[in-house]
Coordinates of C-alpha atoms in Angstrom, one line a residue:
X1 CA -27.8 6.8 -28.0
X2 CA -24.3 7.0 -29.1
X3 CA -21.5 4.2 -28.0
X4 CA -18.9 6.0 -25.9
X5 CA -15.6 5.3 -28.3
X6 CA -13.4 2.5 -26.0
X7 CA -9.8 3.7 -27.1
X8 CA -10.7 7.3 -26.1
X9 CA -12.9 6.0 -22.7
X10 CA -9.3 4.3 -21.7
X11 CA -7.2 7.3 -22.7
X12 CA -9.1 10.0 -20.7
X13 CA -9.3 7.6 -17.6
X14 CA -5.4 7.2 -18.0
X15 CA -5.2 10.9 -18.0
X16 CA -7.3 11.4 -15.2
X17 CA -5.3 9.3 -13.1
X18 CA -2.0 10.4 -14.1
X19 CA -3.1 13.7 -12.8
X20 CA -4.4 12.4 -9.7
X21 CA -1.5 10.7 -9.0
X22 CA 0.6 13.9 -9.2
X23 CA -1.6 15.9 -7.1
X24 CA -2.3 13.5 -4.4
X25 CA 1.6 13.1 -4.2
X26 CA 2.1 16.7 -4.5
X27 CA -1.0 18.3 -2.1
X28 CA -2.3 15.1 -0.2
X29 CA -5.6 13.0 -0.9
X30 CA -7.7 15.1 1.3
X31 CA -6.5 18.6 0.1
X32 CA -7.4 17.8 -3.8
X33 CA -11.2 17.9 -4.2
X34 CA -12.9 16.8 -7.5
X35 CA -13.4 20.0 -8.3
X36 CA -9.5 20.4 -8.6
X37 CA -8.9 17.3 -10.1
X38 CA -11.3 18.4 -12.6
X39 CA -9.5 21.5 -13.8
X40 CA -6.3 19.4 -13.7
X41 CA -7.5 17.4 -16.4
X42 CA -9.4 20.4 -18.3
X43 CA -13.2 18.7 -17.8
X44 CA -16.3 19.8 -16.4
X45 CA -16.6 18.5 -12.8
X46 CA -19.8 16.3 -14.6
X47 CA -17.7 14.6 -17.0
X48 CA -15.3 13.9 -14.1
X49 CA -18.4 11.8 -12.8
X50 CA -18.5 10.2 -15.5
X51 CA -15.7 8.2 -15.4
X52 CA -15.6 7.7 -11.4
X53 CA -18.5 8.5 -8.8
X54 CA -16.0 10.0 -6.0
X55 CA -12.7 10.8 -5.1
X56 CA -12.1 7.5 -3.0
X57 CA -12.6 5.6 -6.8
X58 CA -10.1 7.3 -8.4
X59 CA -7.7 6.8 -5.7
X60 CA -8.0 3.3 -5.7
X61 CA -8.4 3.0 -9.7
X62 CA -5.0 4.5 -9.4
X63 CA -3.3 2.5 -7.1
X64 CA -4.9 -0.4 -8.7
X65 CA -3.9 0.6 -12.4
X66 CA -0.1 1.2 -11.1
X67 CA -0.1 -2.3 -9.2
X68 CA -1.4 -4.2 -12.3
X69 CA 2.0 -2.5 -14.2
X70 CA 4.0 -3.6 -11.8
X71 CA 2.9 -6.7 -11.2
X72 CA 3.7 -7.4 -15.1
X73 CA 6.9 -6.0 -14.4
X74 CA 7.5 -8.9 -11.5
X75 CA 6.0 -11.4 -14.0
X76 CA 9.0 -11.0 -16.2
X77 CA 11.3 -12.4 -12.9
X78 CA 12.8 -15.9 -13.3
X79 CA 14.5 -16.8 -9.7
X80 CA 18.2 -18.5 -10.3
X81 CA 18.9 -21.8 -8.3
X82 CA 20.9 -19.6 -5.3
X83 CA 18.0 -17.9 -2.6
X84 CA 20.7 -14.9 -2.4
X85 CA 21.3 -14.1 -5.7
X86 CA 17.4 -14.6 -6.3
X87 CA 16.5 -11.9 -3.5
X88 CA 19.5 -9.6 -4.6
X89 CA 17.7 -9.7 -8.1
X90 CA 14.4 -9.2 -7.1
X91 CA 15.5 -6.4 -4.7
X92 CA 17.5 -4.5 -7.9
X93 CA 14.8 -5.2 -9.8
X94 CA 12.0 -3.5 -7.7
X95 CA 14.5 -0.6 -6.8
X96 CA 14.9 0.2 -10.3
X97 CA 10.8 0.4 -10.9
X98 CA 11.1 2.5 -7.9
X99 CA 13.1 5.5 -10.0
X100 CA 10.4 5.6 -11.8
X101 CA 8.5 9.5 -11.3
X102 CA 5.9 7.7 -11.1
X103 CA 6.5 5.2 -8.3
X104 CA 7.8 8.0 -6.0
X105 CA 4.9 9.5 -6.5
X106 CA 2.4 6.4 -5.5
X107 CA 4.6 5.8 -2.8
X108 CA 4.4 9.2 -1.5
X109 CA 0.3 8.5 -1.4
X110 CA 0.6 4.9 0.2
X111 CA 2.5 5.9 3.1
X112 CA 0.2 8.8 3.9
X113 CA -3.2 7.1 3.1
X114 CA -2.8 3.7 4.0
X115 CA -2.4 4.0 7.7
X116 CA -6.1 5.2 7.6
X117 CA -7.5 3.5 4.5
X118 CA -7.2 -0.3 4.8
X119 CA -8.6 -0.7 1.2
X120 CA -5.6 0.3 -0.1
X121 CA -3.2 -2.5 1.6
X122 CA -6.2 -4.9 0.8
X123 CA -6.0 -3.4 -3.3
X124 CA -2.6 -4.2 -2.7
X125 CA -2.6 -7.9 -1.4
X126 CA -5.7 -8.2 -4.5
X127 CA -3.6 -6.7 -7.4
X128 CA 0.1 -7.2 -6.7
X129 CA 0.0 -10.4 -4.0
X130 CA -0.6 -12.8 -7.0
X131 CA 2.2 -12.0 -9.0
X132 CA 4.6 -12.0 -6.3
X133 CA 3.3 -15.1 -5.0
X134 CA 3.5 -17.1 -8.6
X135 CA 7.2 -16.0 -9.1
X136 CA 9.0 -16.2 -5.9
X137 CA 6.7 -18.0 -3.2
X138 CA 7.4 -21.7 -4.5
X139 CA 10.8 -20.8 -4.8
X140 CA 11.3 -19.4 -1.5
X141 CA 9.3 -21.9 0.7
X142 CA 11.8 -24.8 0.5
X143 CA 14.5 -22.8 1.7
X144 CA 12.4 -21.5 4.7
X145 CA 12.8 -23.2 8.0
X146 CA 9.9 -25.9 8.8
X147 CA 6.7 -24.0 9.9
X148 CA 6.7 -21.1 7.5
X149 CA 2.8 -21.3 6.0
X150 CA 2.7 -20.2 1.9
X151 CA 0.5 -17.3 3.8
X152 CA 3.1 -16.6 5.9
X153 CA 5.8 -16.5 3.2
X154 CA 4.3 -14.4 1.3
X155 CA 4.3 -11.7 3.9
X156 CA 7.9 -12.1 4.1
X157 CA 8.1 -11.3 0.9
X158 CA 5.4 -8.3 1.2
X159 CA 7.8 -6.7 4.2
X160 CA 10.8 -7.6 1.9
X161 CA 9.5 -4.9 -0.8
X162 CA 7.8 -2.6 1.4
X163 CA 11.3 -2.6 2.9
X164 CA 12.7 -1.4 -0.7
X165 CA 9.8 0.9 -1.3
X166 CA 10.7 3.2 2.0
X167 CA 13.9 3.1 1.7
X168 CA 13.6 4.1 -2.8
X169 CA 11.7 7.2 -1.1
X170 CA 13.7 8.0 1.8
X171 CA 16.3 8.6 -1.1
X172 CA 14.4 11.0 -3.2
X173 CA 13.2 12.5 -0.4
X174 CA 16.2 13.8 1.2
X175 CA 18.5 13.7 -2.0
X176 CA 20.4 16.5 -1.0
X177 CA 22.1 14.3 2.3
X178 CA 22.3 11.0 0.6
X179 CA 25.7 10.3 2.8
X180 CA 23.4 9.6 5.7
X181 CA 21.9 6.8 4.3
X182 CA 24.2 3.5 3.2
X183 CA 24.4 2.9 -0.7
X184 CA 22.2 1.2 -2.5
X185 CA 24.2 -2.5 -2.5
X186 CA 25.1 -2.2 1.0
X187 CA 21.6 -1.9 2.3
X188 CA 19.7 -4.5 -0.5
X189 CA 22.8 -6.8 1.1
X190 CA 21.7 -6.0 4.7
X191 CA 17.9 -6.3 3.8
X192 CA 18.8 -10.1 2.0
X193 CA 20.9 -10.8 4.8
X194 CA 17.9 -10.4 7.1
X195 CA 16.1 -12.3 5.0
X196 CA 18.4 -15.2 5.4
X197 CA 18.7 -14.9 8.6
X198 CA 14.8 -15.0 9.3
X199 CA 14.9 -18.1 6.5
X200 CA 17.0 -20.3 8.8
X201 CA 15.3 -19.4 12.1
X202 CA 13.8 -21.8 14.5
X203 CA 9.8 -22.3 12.8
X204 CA 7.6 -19.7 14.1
X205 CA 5.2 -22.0 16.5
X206 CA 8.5 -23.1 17.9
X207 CA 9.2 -19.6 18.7
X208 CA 6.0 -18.6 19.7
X209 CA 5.7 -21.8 22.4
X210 CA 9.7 -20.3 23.6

């Protein structure tokens, strides 16, 4: 029996989910059936098969293969000795990915589907959780106010860019009346200042017990 050839195996998966990725942005998940996604990508609905057994595994594979590039991306992210100037980094950093065609694109998907798939937000804690948790979670902890779990942080942090990600969208998606949404450095400055503000609260048992 002969080998399938590894360099081509990972080049017609990329290409299979580069076009998934565009039609589930474009049509929706549940409007683009194998069969379409197999003409997308010029194959035979068997060869499609091949490489995943249903449409739920290529969403996911997507998802998964875009997280993994972006948590490289955060890898790269060295935190400065000031907690603002960190978070007004890290937010310019992840709006910048975010003009990627691309990331509109997964957005688009993540928004509609994860509300009613909750693999895809546990993909997401899987995949992109670790990196964001190995750059800015020991950073951010000290300057929390007492009670703040790592956990806990790092859903802070998870809100923090889920915050940036709607708002990256909200952009592209209603280009044409940007005026009615504030600039770019006025909102990352309200979203950090809301940050601060939740860093210096009163610890959340103390809260909770209030």
């Amino acid at each position: 029996m002969r080998r399938a050839d590894p360099a081509r195996h990972r080049r017609q998966t990329a290409k299979i989910l580069g076009n998934a990725r565009r039609l589930f942005a474009r049509y929706g998940y549940d409007r683009v059936s194998m069969d379409r996604l197999a003409a997308a990508c010029h194959l035979t609905k068997p060869a499609l098969y091949y490489y995943f057994r249903n449409k739920r595994a290529v969403l996911l594979a997507m998802l998964e293969a875009h997280w993994r590039e972006q948590a490289a991306v955060v890898a790269t992210f060295r935190p400065s000795a000031d907690l603002r100037e960190t978070l007004q980094a890290f937010a310019e950093l992840v709006l910048r990915e975010s003009h990627r065609p691309e990331n509109g694109d997964i957005i688009r998907v993540v928004l509609a589907e994860a509300g009613r798939r909750p693999e895809i937000g546990q993909a997401f804690f899987e995949v992109f959780g670790p990196a964001v948790e190995r750059t800015l979670v020991g950073f951010v902890g000290p300057h929390l106010a007492r009670g703040y779990t790592r956990p806990m942080t790092l859903a802070l942090l998870h809100q923090f860019v889920g915050s940036l990600s709607h708002y990256s969208l909200v952009r592209q998606m209603f280009k044409a009346k940007k005026e009615h949404l504030p600039e770019q450095k006025t909102y990352v400055a309200l979203l950090v200042d809301g940050f601060l503000r939740m860093a210096t609260a009163p610890e959340p048992e103390a809260r909770s017990r209030a």
